[in-house]
Amino acid sequence: MTAPPFVPPLKCQGIKTKLVHDIARLARSSNFDRWVEPFCGSCVVPLNIQPRRAVLSDSNVHIIQFYRDIQSGRVTAGSVREFLHDEGEKLRRAGEPHFYKVRERFNSKPNSLDFLFLNRSCFNGVMRFNRHGTFNAPYCHKSERFCPAYITTITNQVKRIEDVLARLDWTFVASDFRKVLSDLRPSDFVYADPPYAGRHVDYFNSWSEADEQDLANILKSSPCQFVLSTWHSNEFRENEFLKRNWNAPGIHLFTRKHFYHVGSTEDLRHPMIEALITNFVEQEYAAAENATEQLAFMEEPVPYRAGSRERLPEAV
């Protein structure tokens, strides 16, 4: 039985916890020297794969600063425990006003501990910023949020990250993806998890069709292997950018179905078909070219070939 993935302390929309094992299997079929991730978000993928060398980047400066602070020792498991205990007690006594006090304090002078507090006490764990870079997610209305067990869970997550960063050569960069991907080498491996084009984006900054096109062009011309995660379809529509950007020789598509638990109610949490796009074929799959069902990406059947490489239809 496969062990559950390590979940980091930061909660992000679209976190790839359910795809980690699939991404890891694809990555481990490649002999790479450096992991490059231009949209690292919560860092759930590298924290589970743990490449020896990595460049981890995101446009959200607060995420990058959080990991830099753990790496430098400015934020520790002990300081997190003490901070969440103290601020959690204030939240328990004062409730909603204290959340907004911390939010105002963070937006005035950002720091990693306030960022973690807000991330774990805002509504539905949604990390949301406006166009000015201001954290604007509302309160979760759970004044007892930081109970001892909850604090211990977060503290243990931070401690595990401390241990990982102490033994691996990782560089955290707050940068645009174009700059991060400008000096790729054949020995690199890129994992890209950009904001999902064609869907509502309110994560830290906007994501445009031009961004989507630029990323596709960079990856298709890259000298190294890559995996790109994006959305394929849901019960309402399909991702038009798949046909437009990825219908090319040497490009392979794998799919998987799961739910994102970010809707305010259960009836708003619809299933999503995820796509993993690569410029290589996993060795295991290549050895079983005629047995298309052996690569079991799908958790349950959908109206196209489960667990197989899918040939994209011609763009219209």
mmCIF file with all atom_site columns, C-alpha atoms in Angstrom, residues 179-258:
data_model
loop_
_atom_site.group_PDB
_atom_site.id
_atom_site.type_symbol
_atom_site.label_atom_id
_atom_site.label_alt_id
_atom_site.label_comp_id
_atom_site.label_asym_id
_atom_site.label_entity_id
_atom_site.label_seq_id
_atom_site.pdbx_PDB_ins_code
_atom_site.Cartn_x
_atom_site.Cartn_y
_atom_site.Cartn_z
_atom_site.occupancy
_atom_site.B_iso_or_equiv
_atom_site.pdbx_formal_charge
_atom_site.auth_seq_id
_atom_site.auth_comp_id
_atom_site.auth_asym_id
_atom_site.auth_atom_id
_atom_site.pdbx_PDB_model_num
ATOM 1  C CA . LYS A 1 179 ? 13.198  34.180 -16.036 1.00 0.00 ? 179 LYS A CA 1
ATOM 2  C CA . VAL A 1 180 ? 13.397  30.923 -14.090 1.00 0.00 ? 180 VAL A CA 1
ATOM 3  C CA . LEU A 1 181 ? 13.079  28.859 -17.270 1.00 0.00 ? 181 LEU A CA 1
ATOM 4  C CA . SER A 1 182 ? 15.503  30.991 -19.301 1.00 0.00 ? 182 SER A CA 1
ATOM 5  C CA . ASP A 1 183 ? 18.639  28.932 -18.536 1.00 0.00 ? 183 ASP A CA 1
ATOM 6  C CA . LEU A 1 184 ? 17.452  25.333 -18.620 1.00 0.00 ? 184 LEU A CA 1
ATOM 7  C CA . ARG A 1 185 ? 20.012  22.577 -19.175 1.00 0.00 ? 185 ARG A CA 1
ATOM 8  C CA . PRO A 1 186 ? 19.585  19.107 -20.685 1.00 0.00 ? 186 PRO A CA 1
ATOM 9  C CA . SER A 1 187 ? 20.244  17.616 -17.237 1.00 0.00 ? 187 SER A CA 1
ATOM 10 C CA . ASP A 1 188 ? 17.360  19.545 -15.641 1.00 0.00 ? 188 ASP A CA 1
ATOM 11 C CA . PHE A 1 189 ? 13.820  18.329 -15.013 1.00 0.00 ? 189 PHE A CA 1
ATOM 12 C CA . VAL A 1 190 ? 10.963  20.834 -15.020 1.00 0.00 ? 190 VAL A CA 1
ATOM 13 C CA . TYR A 1 191 ? 7.703   20.407 -13.174 1.00 0.00 ? 191 TYR A CA 1
ATOM 14 C CA . ALA A 1 192 ? 5.256   23.214 -14.011 1.00 0.00 ? 192 ALA A CA 1
ATOM 15 C CA . ASP A 1 193 ? 1.953   23.700 -12.207 1.00 0.00 ? 193 ASP A CA 1
ATOM 16 C CA . PRO A 1 194 ? 0.726   27.107 -13.429 1.00 0.00 ? 194 PRO A CA 1
ATOM 17 C CA . PRO A 1 195 ? -2.590  28.743 -12.552 1.00 0.00 ? 195 PRO A CA 1
ATOM 18 C CA . TYR A 1 196 ? -5.261  27.022 -14.573 1.00 0.00 ? 196 TYR A CA 1
ATOM 19 C CA . ALA A 1 197 ? -5.999  28.926 -17.783 1.00 0.00 ? 197 ALA A CA 1
ATOM 20 C CA . GLY A 1 198 ? -9.645  29.557 -18.492 1.00 0.00 ? 198 GLY A CA 1
ATOM 21 C CA . ARG A 1 199 ? -10.599 29.252 -14.833 1.00 0.00 ? 199 ARG A CA 1
ATOM 22 C CA . HIS A 1 200 ? -10.976 31.852 -12.080 1.00 0.00 ? 200 HIS A CA 1
ATOM 23 C CA . VAL A 1 201 ? -7.543  32.937 -10.853 1.00 0.00 ? 201 VAL A CA 1
ATOM 24 C CA . ASP A 1 202 ? -7.218  34.988 -7.681  1.00 0.00 ? 202 ASP A CA 1
ATOM 25 C CA . TYR A 1 203 ? -4.120  33.411 -6.180  1.00 0.00 ? 203 TYR A CA 1
ATOM 26 C CA . PHE A 1 204 ? -1.520  36.170 -6.142  1.00 0.00 ? 204 PHE A CA 1
ATOM 27 C CA . ASN A 1 205 ? -1.588  37.770 -9.560  1.00 0.00 ? 205 ASN A CA 1
ATOM 28 C CA . SER A 1 206 ? -3.430  37.210 -12.812 1.00 0.00 ? 206 SER A CA 1
ATOM 29 C CA . TRP A 1 207 ? -2.736  34.543 -15.402 1.00 0.00 ? 207 TRP A CA 1
ATOM 30 C CA . SER A 1 208 ? -3.438  35.425 -19.019 1.00 0.00 ? 208 SER A CA 1
ATOM 31 C CA . GLU A 1 209 ? -3.694  33.637 -22.341 1.00 0.00 ? 209 GLU A CA 1
ATOM 32 C CA . ALA A 1 210 ? -0.342  35.200 -23.249 1.00 0.00 ? 210 ALA A CA 1
ATOM 33 C CA . ASP A 1 211 ? 1.212   33.668 -20.125 1.00 0.00 ? 211 ASP A CA 1
ATOM 34 C CA . GLU A 1 212 ? -0.237  30.277 -21.037 1.00 0.00 ? 212 GLU A CA 1
ATOM 35 C CA . GLN A 1 213 ? 1.132   30.536 -24.573 1.00 0.00 ? 213 GLN A CA 1
ATOM 36 C CA . ASP A 1 214 ? 4.577   31.692 -23.415 1.00 0.00 ? 214 ASP A CA 1
ATOM 37 C CA . LEU A 1 215 ? 4.851   28.778 -20.989 1.00 0.00 ? 215 LEU A CA 1
ATOM 38 C CA . ALA A 1 216 ? 3.856   26.267 -23.672 1.00 0.00 ? 216 ALA A CA 1
ATOM 39 C CA . ASN A 1 217 ? 6.405   27.687 -26.108 1.00 0.00 ? 217 ASN A CA 1
ATOM 40 C CA . ILE A 1 218 ? 9.198   27.602 -23.527 1.00 0.00 ? 218 ILE A CA 1
ATOM 41 C CA . LEU A 1 219 ? 8.474   24.029 -22.462 1.00 0.00 ? 219 LEU A CA 1
ATOM 42 C CA . LYS A 1 220 ? 8.101   22.676 -25.988 1.00 0.00 ? 220 LYS A CA 1
ATOM 43 C CA . SER A 1 221 ? 11.492  24.139 -26.922 1.00 0.00 ? 221 SER A CA 1
ATOM 44 C CA . SER A 1 222 ? 13.235  23.221 -23.659 1.00 0.00 ? 222 SER A CA 1
ATOM 45 C CA . PRO A 1 223 ? 16.360  21.006 -23.818 1.00 0.00 ? 223 PRO A CA 1
ATOM 46 C CA . CYS A 1 224 ? 15.182  18.891 -20.867 1.00 0.00 ? 224 CYS A CA 1
ATOM 47 C CA . GLN A 1 225 ? 12.272  16.700 -19.855 1.00 0.00 ? 225 GLN A CA 1
ATOM 48 C CA . PHE A 1 226 ? 9.216   18.238 -18.246 1.00 0.00 ? 226 PHE A CA 1
ATOM 49 C CA . VAL A 1 227 ? 5.863   17.467 -16.660 1.00 0.00 ? 227 VAL A CA 1
ATOM 50 C CA . LEU A 1 228 ? 3.088   20.062 -16.823 1.00 0.00 ? 228 LEU A CA 1
ATOM 51 C CA . SER A 1 229 ? -0.079  19.706 -14.748 1.00 0.00 ? 229 SER A CA 1
ATOM 52 C CA . THR A 1 230 ? -3.244  21.450 -15.823 1.00 0.00 ? 230 THR A CA 1
ATOM 53 C CA . TRP A 1 231 ? -6.962  20.819 -16.025 1.00 0.00 ? 231 TRP A CA 1
ATOM 54 C CA . HIS A 1 232 ? -8.431  18.703 -18.798 1.00 0.00 ? 232 HIS A CA 1
ATOM 55 C CA . SER A 1 233 ? -12.172 19.050 -18.265 1.00 0.00 ? 233 SER A CA 1
ATOM 56 C CA . ASN A 1 234 ? -15.023 19.034 -15.804 1.00 0.00 ? 234 ASN A CA 1
ATOM 57 C CA . GLU A 1 235 ? -18.707 18.277 -16.139 1.00 0.00 ? 235 GLU A CA 1
ATOM 58 C CA . PHE A 1 236 ? -19.325 21.709 -17.651 1.00 0.00 ? 236 PHE A CA 1
ATOM 59 C CA . ARG A 1 237 ? -16.495 22.314 -20.152 1.00 0.00 ? 237 ARG A CA 1
ATOM 60 C CA . GLU A 1 238 ? -13.092 21.353 -21.520 1.00 0.00 ? 238 GLU A CA 1
ATOM 61 C CA . ASN A 1 239 ? -9.747  23.134 -21.456 1.00 0.00 ? 239 ASN A CA 1
ATOM 62 C CA . GLU A 1 240 ? -9.471  24.702 -24.913 1.00 0.00 ? 240 GLU A CA 1
ATOM 63 C CA . PHE A 1 241 ? -5.767  25.465 -24.391 1.00 0.00 ? 241 PHE A CA 1
ATOM 64 C CA . LEU A 1 242 ? -4.896  21.759 -24.519 1.00 0.00 ? 242 LEU A CA 1
ATOM 65 C CA . LYS A 1 243 ? -5.854  21.535 -28.190 1.00 0.00 ? 243 LYS A CA 1
ATOM 66 C CA . ARG A 1 244 ? -4.356  24.905 -28.972 1.00 0.00 ? 244 ARG A CA 1
ATOM 67 C CA . ASN A 1 245 ? -0.965  24.503 -27.284 1.00 0.00 ? 245 ASN A CA 1
ATOM 68 C CA . TRP A 1 246 ? -0.215  20.806 -26.880 1.00 0.00 ? 246 TRP A CA 1
ATOM 69 C CA . ASN A 1 247 ? -1.285  19.049 -30.083 1.00 0.00 ? 247 ASN A CA 1
ATOM 70 C CA . ALA A 1 248 ? 2.306   18.456 -31.185 1.00 0.00 ? 248 ALA A CA 1
ATOM 71 C CA . PRO A 1 249 ? 4.604   15.512 -31.991 1.00 0.00 ? 249 PRO A CA 1
ATOM 72 C CA . GLY A 1 250 ? 6.408   14.087 -28.991 1.00 0.00 ? 250 GLY A CA 1
ATOM 73 C CA . ILE A 1 251 ? 3.849   15.438 -26.501 1.00 0.00 ? 251 ILE A CA 1
ATOM 74 C CA . HIS A 1 252 ? 1.990   12.938 -24.302 1.00 0.00 ? 252 HIS A CA 1
ATOM 75 C CA . LEU A 1 253 ? -1.093  13.437 -22.168 1.00 0.00 ? 253 LEU A CA 1
ATOM 76 C CA . PHE A 1 254 ? -2.212  11.430 -19.124 1.00 0.00 ? 254 PHE A CA 1
ATOM 77 C CA . THR A 1 255 ? -5.386  12.030 -17.161 1.00 0.00 ? 255 THR A CA 1
ATOM 78 C CA . ARG A 1 256 ? -6.791  11.533 -13.703 1.00 0.00 ? 256 ARG A CA 1
ATOM 79 C CA . LYS A 1 257 ? -10.075 12.405 -12.005 1.00 0.00 ? 257 LYS A CA 1
ATOM 80 C CA . HIS A 1 258 ? -10.474 13.820 -8.509  1.00 0.00 ? 258 HIS A CA 1
#
